[in-house]
Amino acid sequence: MQGALRKNIFNPKIMNKKFPFSGISSVAMHASGHENAEYSHLTPIYASSTFTFDSAQQGSDRFAGADKTRIYSRWGNPTFTTAEETIAALETFGVNDANGNPLEVKALLHASGQAAMTTLFLSTLKSGDTVLSHFSLYGGTHELFLKVLADTGVKTTIIDMRDLNLVEDALKKDPSIKMVHIETPANPTIQCVDIEEVTLLAKQYNILVSVDNTFATPYLQQPFRYGVDFVFHSTTKFLNGHGTSIGGVLLGRDLEFMRTKVWKWHALLGGNSNPFDAFLLTQGMKTLELRMDRHCDNAMKVAEYLSQHPAIGHVNYNGLASHPDHLVTTKQMRHPGALMSYELKGGLDAGRRFIDALQMCVRAVSLGTVDTLVSHPATMSHFGLKREERIQFGITDGLIRMSVGIENIADILTDLEQALGKA
Ligand SMILES: *Cc1c(COP(=O)(O)O)cnc(C)c1O
C-alpha cells in the first residue's frame, strides 16, 4: 500500500537509463528521487518526527530493513534524503571506483558541520588511536581534536602536511595513527594539501583518509577521485550558499560501514538535521555551479586588484602564482575558489578602520554566502587568543579574511577602494 502511494516522478534510476548528465547543474537539480505521494514538484518539508505503520507486520518489516520506509526522523527523513542523495551525486559525478564503475557513496546529513565531524571521528577512532592533521585547520575542528577527542583518549598529531616527507615520517614512526584528516584549502592563508599524494602514502599504511571539502565544494574539487574514505562539508557555507541554515554532511565510500556503524553513531549521537534546513540546502544547491563560477571569477579579480594596491602587504590567494600552494591548487581544483586573506600594511588599527569603512561588503564571520563577507580575525574570531598564539596560526594584526560574493564585481572593487582609502 505504502509503496503504491509513492510516485518517483524523477527517479534517478529511471532517468540515468536515459542518458548520463554532462554537468553538475543537472545533477544538482535532478539526481535525487523527489519521492512524494502528491506529485509535488519540490520535495516537501516532511515536518514529522515519526512515520506510521499500517500494521504490526509492516512495523516489523521496517525494523528488519525489508521495508525501507522511514520510521523516526532522527534515523532519517525524506527531506534529508533528497539533500543527501544530491550531495552524494555531486561528490561522485564522473568519479569511478577501482573497477571502473560509477562510484557510489553514502551521505548522512547532520545538524551542523561540527555534528558531522563528531560522528566521523567518534565512529572511526577509539582510545589509543591518533589522528594526523595539518596545522592550518578550521577552529572548531582544532578544538574538537584538542578538547573532545583528547578526553576520549584519541590523540592528535599536527604537522605541515604540505611536506610529504613529514607525512611519511609520521606514518612510519607512529603505528597508533588511524586516520589522516585533510582540510584543503584551509583558513586563513588558503593553504592546500595534495590530496592524491597524502592518500597514496596513507593507503600504504592502511590508514583512513578524510577530507574537509567545505571551501572547495564538489564543483571545484572531488576528493573521492583520489581514493579518500570520507568527505565532509559544513553545508552552512557554499552548498547552502545563502546563509539560511547551519548544516553538515558526512559522506563515506565504504557503504556497509556507513550503513552500520557510522549510521548507528550518527543516530545515537543525535546530531540529525531538520526538515526545514534540509529543504533550504536542497534549494541552495541547485545553483551551485552558477554561483561558484561567479564567486570564483570575482575572487580572481579581487585578488589581482588587491595585489597591486599600495595599502596591502600580502595577498593569500591560491589562485595567484605567488601563493606557495598554487601548483597543488592547479592540480586538484577546477578553480582556486572564493576565499582569500590579505594583510593591511597599517596593522591592527588599519584593520579596524577598513572594516568600519565598508559600505556594501558585509561585516561577518562565516563564508560561502552569495554576498561578500569580510572579517578581521585579530579583533573578531581570534580576539580571545594571545597575540603570539594567533600569529603562530598566521593571524597577523592587519589580516583581513574575505569570502568573495557574487555581487557585481565593479561594486565589490569600488567598496574595497573607498574602504582602503580610509584605512
Ligand atoms: C564552518 C566550517 C566547519 C564547521 O561547520 P558548522 O556548520 O559551523 O558546524 C568546519 N570546517 C570548515 C572548513 C568550516 O568552514
Coordinates of C-alpha atoms and ligand atoms in Angstrom, one line a residue:
M1 CA 0.0 0.0 0.0
Q2 CA 2.7 2.5 1.1
G3 CA 4.8 1.5 -1.9
A4 CA 1.9 2.0 -4.3
L5 CA 1.3 5.5 -3.0
R6 CA 4.8 6.6 -3.8
K7 CA 5.5 8.1 -7.2
N8 CA 9.1 8.6 -8.0
I9 CA 8.5 11.2 -10.6
F10 CA 12.2 11.9 -11.2
N11 CA 13.6 8.5 -10.1
P12 CA 17.3 8.7 -10.8
K13 CA 17.5 5.0 -11.6
I14 CA 14.9 5.7 -14.4
M15 CA 16.5 9.0 -15.5
N16 CA 20.0 7.6 -15.6
K17 CA 18.9 4.9 -18.0
K18 CA 18.0 7.6 -20.5
F19 CA 21.3 9.5 -20.6
P20 CA 24.2 10.4 -18.3
F21 CA 24.3 14.0 -17.2
S22 CA 27.0 16.2 -18.7
G23 CA 27.4 18.6 -15.8
I24 CA 26.7 19.2 -12.1
S25 CA 23.9 21.7 -12.5
S26 CA 21.7 18.9 -14.0
V27 CA 23.0 16.6 -11.2
A28 CA 22.2 19.2 -8.5
M29 CA 18.6 19.5 -9.8
H30 CA 17.7 16.0 -10.9
A31 CA 19.9 13.4 -9.2
S32 CA 17.7 12.8 -6.2
G33 CA 14.4 10.8 -6.2
H34 CA 12.0 13.6 -5.4
E35 CA 10.0 11.0 -3.7
N36 CA 6.5 12.1 -2.7
A37 CA 2.9 11.0 -2.9
E38 CA 1.3 14.2 -4.2
Y39 CA 3.3 14.9 -7.3
S40 CA 4.8 18.0 -5.6
H41 CA 7.5 19.5 -7.8
L42 CA 9.8 20.0 -4.9
T43 CA 10.5 17.5 -2.1
P44 CA 8.2 18.6 0.7
I45 CA 9.3 19.7 4.1
Y46 CA 8.4 16.5 5.9
A47 CA 7.9 18.1 9.3
S48 CA 7.1 14.9 11.1
S49 CA 9.0 13.2 13.9
T50 CA 7.6 9.8 13.2
F51 CA 6.1 7.7 10.4
T52 CA 3.1 5.5 10.7
F53 CA 2.7 1.7 10.2
D54 CA -0.4 0.2 8.5
S55 CA 0.0 -3.0 10.6
A56 CA 2.2 -4.8 13.1
Q57 CA 3.7 -6.7 10.2
Q58 CA 4.7 -3.5 8.4
G59 CA 6.3 -2.3 11.6
S60 CA 8.3 -5.5 11.8
D61 CA 9.3 -5.3 8.1
R62 CA 10.6 -1.7 8.6
F63 CA 12.6 -2.6 11.7
A64 CA 14.0 -5.6 9.9
G65 CA 15.0 -3.4 7.0
A66 CA 12.9 -5.3 4.4
D67 CA 10.7 -2.2 4.0
K68 CA 12.9 0.9 3.6
T69 CA 10.1 3.4 4.5
R70 CA 11.1 5.8 7.3
I71 CA 10.4 5.1 11.0
Y72 CA 11.6 8.0 13.0
S73 CA 13.2 11.3 11.9
R74 CA 16.4 11.1 14.0
W75 CA 17.2 7.9 11.9
G76 CA 16.2 9.5 8.6
N77 CA 13.6 11.7 6.9
P78 CA 12.6 12.0 3.2
T79 CA 13.6 15.7 3.1
F80 CA 17.0 14.8 4.4
T81 CA 17.3 12.0 1.8
T82 CA 16.9 14.4 -1.1
A83 CA 19.7 16.6 0.2
E84 CA 21.9 13.5 0.9
E85 CA 21.4 12.0 -2.5
T86 CA 22.1 15.3 -4.2
I87 CA 25.4 15.8 -2.3
A88 CA 26.4 12.2 -2.9
A89 CA 25.8 12.6 -6.6
L90 CA 27.8 15.8 -6.8
E91 CA 30.8 14.3 -4.9
T92 CA 30.8 11.3 -7.2
F93 CA 29.9 12.9 -10.5
G94 CA 32.3 11.5 -13.1
V95 CA 34.2 9.5 -10.5
N96 CA 34.7 5.7 -10.9
D97 CA 35.5 3.0 -8.4
A98 CA 38.5 0.7 -8.7
N99 CA 36.6 -1.5 -11.2
G100 CA 35.7 1.4 -13.5
N101 CA 32.1 1.6 -12.4
P102 CA 30.4 4.8 -11.2
L103 CA 31.4 5.3 -7.6
E104 CA 28.6 5.1 -5.1
V105 CA 28.9 6.8 -1.6
K106 CA 26.6 7.2 1.2
A107 CA 25.8 10.7 2.7
L108 CA 24.4 11.4 6.2
L109 CA 23.0 14.9 6.8
H110 CA 23.7 16.5 10.2
A111 CA 22.6 19.5 12.3
S112 CA 26.0 21.2 11.7
G113 CA 29.4 20.6 10.3
Q114 CA 30.6 20.0 13.8
A115 CA 27.9 17.3 14.3
A116 CA 29.0 15.6 11.1
M117 CA 32.6 15.7 12.2
T118 CA 31.8 14.3 15.6
T119 CA 30.0 11.4 14.1
L120 CA 33.0 10.8 11.8
F121 CA 35.7 10.9 14.5
L122 CA 33.7 9.0 17.2
S123 CA 32.7 6.2 14.8
T124 CA 36.1 5.6 13.4
L125 CA 38.6 6.3 16.3
K126 CA 38.9 4.9 19.8
S127 CA 41.0 5.5 22.8
G128 CA 44.7 5.0 22.0
D129 CA 44.3 6.0 18.3
T130 CA 45.9 9.1 16.8
V131 CA 44.6 11.3 14.0
L132 CA 47.2 13.1 11.9
S133 CA 46.3 16.5 10.6
H134 CA 47.6 19.7 9.1
F135 CA 48.2 22.8 11.3
S136 CA 46.0 25.1 9.3
L137 CA 42.6 23.9 10.4
Y138 CA 39.1 25.3 11.0
G139 CA 39.0 26.5 14.6
G140 CA 36.1 24.1 15.5
T141 CA 38.0 21.1 14.2
H142 CA 41.1 22.1 16.1
E143 CA 39.2 22.4 19.3
L144 CA 37.2 19.2 18.7
F145 CA 40.6 17.4 18.4
L146 CA 42.2 19.1 21.4
K147 CA 39.3 19.1 23.8
V148 CA 36.6 16.5 23.0
L149 CA 38.7 13.8 21.3
A150 CA 41.6 14.2 23.7
D151 CA 39.1 13.4 26.6
T152 CA 38.1 10.2 24.9
G153 CA 41.8 9.1 24.7
V154 CA 42.2 10.0 20.9
K155 CA 45.4 11.9 20.3
T156 CA 46.1 14.4 17.6
T157 CA 49.4 14.9 15.7
I158 CA 49.6 18.2 13.8
I159 CA 52.2 18.7 11.1
D160 CA 52.7 20.6 7.9
M161 CA 51.1 18.1 5.5
R162 CA 52.3 20.1 2.5
D163 CA 55.7 18.4 3.3
L164 CA 55.2 14.8 2.2
N165 CA 58.4 13.7 3.9
L166 CA 56.9 14.8 7.3
V167 CA 53.7 12.9 6.5
E168 CA 55.7 9.7 5.7
D169 CA 57.9 10.1 8.8
A170 CA 54.8 10.5 11.0
L171 CA 53.1 7.4 9.5
K172 CA 56.3 5.3 9.7
K173 CA 57.0 6.2 13.3
D174 CA 53.6 6.1 14.9
P175 CA 51.5 2.9 14.4
S176 CA 48.7 4.5 16.5
I177 CA 47.8 6.8 13.6
K178 CA 44.5 5.5 12.3
M179 CA 43.3 8.5 10.3
V180 CA 44.6 11.4 8.3
H181 CA 42.4 14.4 8.2
I182 CA 42.9 16.9 5.5
E183 CA 41.3 20.4 5.2
T184 CA 42.1 21.9 1.8
P185 CA 42.0 24.8 1.0
A186 CA 42.2 26.0 4.7
N187 CA 41.9 29.1 6.7
P188 CA 43.3 31.8 6.8
T189 CA 46.2 31.6 4.4
I190 CA 44.3 29.3 2.0
Q191 CA 47.0 26.6 2.3
C192 CA 46.4 23.5 0.1
V193 CA 47.4 19.9 0.8
D194 CA 48.0 17.4 -2.0
I195 CA 45.1 15.0 -1.5
E196 CA 46.4 12.4 -4.0
E197 CA 49.9 12.2 -2.6
V198 CA 48.8 12.2 1.0
T199 CA 46.2 9.5 0.3
L200 CA 48.8 7.3 -1.6
L201 CA 51.0 7.5 1.5
A202 CA 48.2 6.8 3.9
K203 CA 47.0 3.8 2.0
Q204 CA 50.5 2.2 2.1
Y205 CA 49.9 2.1 5.9
N206 CA 46.2 1.2 5.6
I207 CA 45.1 4.4 7.2
L208 CA 41.7 6.1 6.7
V209 CA 41.7 9.5 5.0
S210 CA 39.0 12.1 5.5
V211 CA 38.8 15.5 3.6
D212 CA 37.0 18.6 4.7
N213 CA 35.8 19.9 1.3
T214 CA 33.9 22.9 2.6
F215 CA 35.9 25.6 1.0
A216 CA 36.1 23.9 -2.4
T217 CA 32.7 22.3 -2.9
P218 CA 32.3 19.2 -5.1
Y219 CA 32.2 21.5 -8.2
L220 CA 35.8 22.6 -7.6
Q221 CA 37.3 19.5 -6.0
Q222 CA 36.2 15.9 -5.7
P223 CA 38.4 14.1 -3.1
F224 CA 36.8 10.7 -3.8
R225 CA 38.7 10.8 -7.1
Y226 CA 41.9 10.2 -5.1
G227 CA 40.6 7.2 -3.1
V228 CA 39.8 9.0 0.2
D229 CA 37.4 7.3 2.6
F230 CA 35.4 10.2 3.9
V231 CA 34.4 13.6 2.6
F232 CA 33.0 16.1 5.0
H233 CA 31.2 19.5 4.5
S234 CA 29.9 22.3 6.6
T235 CA 26.8 22.7 4.3
T236 CA 26.3 26.1 6.1
K237 CA 28.8 27.5 3.6
F238 CA 28.8 27.3 -0.3
L239 CA 26.4 24.2 -0.6
N240 CA 23.6 26.2 1.1
G241 CA 25.0 29.3 -0.4
H242 CA 22.6 31.8 1.0
G243 CA 23.4 31.7 4.7
T244 CA 20.0 30.5 5.6
S245 CA 20.9 27.5 7.8
I246 CA 23.6 25.6 9.7
G247 CA 24.2 22.1 8.5
G248 CA 26.8 19.4 7.8
V249 CA 27.2 16.3 5.8
L250 CA 29.4 13.2 6.1
L251 CA 30.0 11.0 3.0
G252 CA 31.7 7.7 3.0
R253 CA 32.9 5.2 0.4
D254 CA 32.5 2.0 2.5
L255 CA 28.7 1.6 2.1
E256 CA 28.5 -1.2 4.6
F257 CA 30.4 0.7 7.2
M258 CA 28.3 3.8 6.6
R259 CA 25.1 1.9 6.8
T260 CA 26.0 0.1 10.0
K261 CA 28.5 1.7 12.5
V262 CA 28.5 5.3 11.1
W263 CA 24.8 5.4 10.8
K264 CA 24.4 4.0 14.3
W265 CA 26.7 6.5 15.8
H266 CA 25.0 9.3 13.9
A267 CA 21.6 8.2 15.2
L268 CA 22.8 7.7 18.8
L269 CA 24.8 11.0 19.0
G270 CA 21.6 12.7 17.8
G271 CA 23.2 15.3 15.5
N272 CA 20.5 14.8 12.8
S273 CA 19.4 17.6 10.5
N274 CA 15.9 19.1 10.5
P275 CA 13.4 19.1 7.5
F276 CA 13.4 22.9 7.0
D277 CA 17.1 23.3 6.9
A278 CA 17.4 20.2 4.6
F279 CA 14.9 21.8 2.3
L280 CA 16.8 25.2 2.2
L281 CA 20.0 23.3 1.5
T282 CA 18.4 21.4 -1.4
Q283 CA 17.1 24.6 -3.0
G284 CA 20.5 26.3 -2.5
M285 CA 22.5 23.5 -4.2
K286 CA 20.5 23.9 -7.4
T287 CA 22.5 27.0 -8.3
L288 CA 25.9 25.7 -7.0
E289 CA 27.6 25.7 -10.4
L290 CA 26.3 29.1 -11.4
R291 CA 27.2 30.6 -8.1
M292 CA 30.7 29.1 -7.9
D293 CA 31.6 30.3 -11.4
R294 CA 30.7 33.8 -10.4
H295 CA 32.2 33.6 -6.9
C296 CA 35.5 32.4 -8.5
D297 CA 35.6 34.9 -11.3
N298 CA 35.0 37.7 -8.8
A299 CA 37.6 36.3 -6.4
M300 CA 40.3 36.2 -9.1
K301 CA 39.6 39.9 -10.0
V302 CA 39.6 40.9 -6.3
A303 CA 42.9 39.1 -5.7
E304 CA 44.5 40.8 -8.7
Y305 CA 43.2 44.2 -7.7
L306 CA 44.5 43.8 -4.1
S307 CA 47.9 42.5 -5.0
Q308 CA 48.5 45.8 -6.9
H309 CA 47.2 48.0 -4.0
P310 CA 49.8 50.1 -2.1
A311 CA 48.0 49.7 1.3
I312 CA 48.2 45.9 1.0
G313 CA 51.3 44.0 2.2
H314 CA 50.4 40.5 1.0
V315 CA 47.5 38.6 -0.6
N316 CA 46.9 35.0 0.4
Y317 CA 45.0 33.6 -2.6
N318 CA 45.9 30.2 -4.0
G319 CA 45.0 31.4 -7.5
L320 CA 47.9 33.8 -7.6
A321 CA 51.2 32.3 -8.9
S322 CA 52.9 33.8 -5.8
H323 CA 50.9 31.5 -3.4
P324 CA 53.1 28.7 -2.2
D325 CA 50.4 26.1 -3.0
H326 CA 49.4 27.4 -6.4
L327 CA 50.6 24.2 -8.1
V328 CA 48.7 21.8 -5.9
T329 CA 45.7 24.1 -6.5
T330 CA 46.0 23.8 -10.2
K331 CA 46.4 20.0 -9.9
Q332 CA 43.4 19.2 -7.8
M333 CA 40.9 22.1 -8.2
R334 CA 38.9 23.3 -11.1
H335 CA 39.3 26.8 -9.8
P336 CA 41.1 28.2 -6.7
G337 CA 37.8 29.3 -5.1
A338 CA 36.4 32.4 -3.4
L339 CA 38.3 32.6 -0.1
M340 CA 41.3 34.8 0.5
S341 CA 43.0 36.8 3.2
Y342 CA 45.3 39.8 2.9
E343 CA 47.5 41.9 5.1
L344 CA 46.9 45.6 5.6
K345 CA 50.2 47.3 6.0
G346 CA 48.8 49.6 8.7
G347 CA 48.2 46.7 11.2
L348 CA 45.5 46.4 13.8
D349 CA 44.2 49.9 13.6
A350 CA 44.1 49.9 9.8
G351 CA 42.2 46.6 10.0
R352 CA 39.6 48.2 12.3
R353 CA 39.3 51.3 10.1
F354 CA 39.0 49.3 6.9
I355 CA 36.2 47.1 8.4
D356 CA 34.3 50.1 9.7
A357 CA 34.5 51.9 6.3
L358 CA 32.9 49.1 4.3
Q359 CA 29.6 50.2 2.7
M360 CA 28.4 47.1 0.9
C361 CA 30.6 44.1 1.8
V362 CA 29.2 42.6 4.9
R363 CA 31.0 42.5 8.3
A364 CA 30.5 38.9 9.4
V365 CA 32.3 35.7 10.0
S366 CA 31.3 32.5 8.1
L367 CA 31.8 32.2 4.4
G368 CA 30.3 30.9 1.2
T369 CA 27.2 33.1 1.1
V370 CA 26.1 34.9 -2.1
D371 CA 27.1 38.2 -0.6
T372 CA 30.7 39.2 0.2
L373 CA 31.7 38.6 3.9
V374 CA 34.6 40.3 5.4
S375 CA 36.2 39.8 8.8
H376 CA 39.2 40.9 10.8
P377 CA 40.3 37.8 12.8
A378 CA 42.6 39.8 15.2
T379 CA 39.6 41.8 16.6
M380 CA 36.9 39.2 15.9
S381 CA 37.2 35.3 15.7
H382 CA 40.7 35.2 17.3
F383 CA 40.3 38.2 19.7
G384 CA 40.5 35.8 22.7
L385 CA 43.9 34.5 21.8
K386 CA 47.2 35.9 22.9
R387 CA 48.9 37.9 20.2
E388 CA 51.9 35.4 19.9
E389 CA 49.5 32.5 19.7
R390 CA 47.4 33.9 16.9
I391 CA 50.4 35.0 15.0
Q392 CA 51.6 31.4 15.1
F393 CA 48.3 30.5 13.3
G394 CA 49.1 33.1 10.7
I395 CA 46.5 35.6 12.2
T396 CA 48.6 38.8 12.0
D397 CA 47.4 42.2 13.2
G398 CA 46.3 43.5 9.8
L399 CA 45.0 40.3 8.3
I400 CA 41.6 40.5 6.6
R401 CA 39.6 37.4 5.7
M402 CA 37.2 37.7 2.8
S403 CA 34.7 35.4 1.2
V404 CA 34.1 37.0 -2.2
G405 CA 30.4 37.1 -3.1
I406 CA 28.5 37.2 -6.4
E407 CA 27.7 40.9 -6.4
N408 CA 28.7 42.8 -9.5
I409 CA 32.4 42.9 -9.4
A410 CA 32.6 46.7 -10.0
D411 CA 30.8 47.3 -6.8
I412 CA 33.0 45.0 -4.8
L413 CA 36.1 46.8 -6.1
T414 CA 34.5 50.2 -5.5
D415 CA 33.8 49.3 -1.9
L416 CA 37.3 48.0 -1.3
E417 CA 38.8 51.0 -2.9
Q418 CA 36.9 53.5 -0.8
A419 CA 37.5 51.5 2.4
L420 CA 41.2 51.0 1.8
G421 CA 41.4 54.8 1.3
K422 CA 40.2 55.2 4.9
A423 CA 42.4 52.5 6.3
Ligands
LIG1 C1 32.2 26.2 9.1 C2 33.2 25.2 9.0 C3 33.1 24.0 9.8 C4 32.1 23.8 10.9 O1 30.8 23.8 10.4 P1 29.5 24.3 11.1 O2 28.5 24.1 10.1 O3 29.7 25.7 11.5 O4 29.3 23.4 12.3 C5 34.1 23.0 9.5 N1 35.1 23.2 8.6 C6 35.2 24.3 7.9 C7 36.2 24.4 6.9 C8 34.2 25.3 8.0 O5 34.4 26.4 7.3

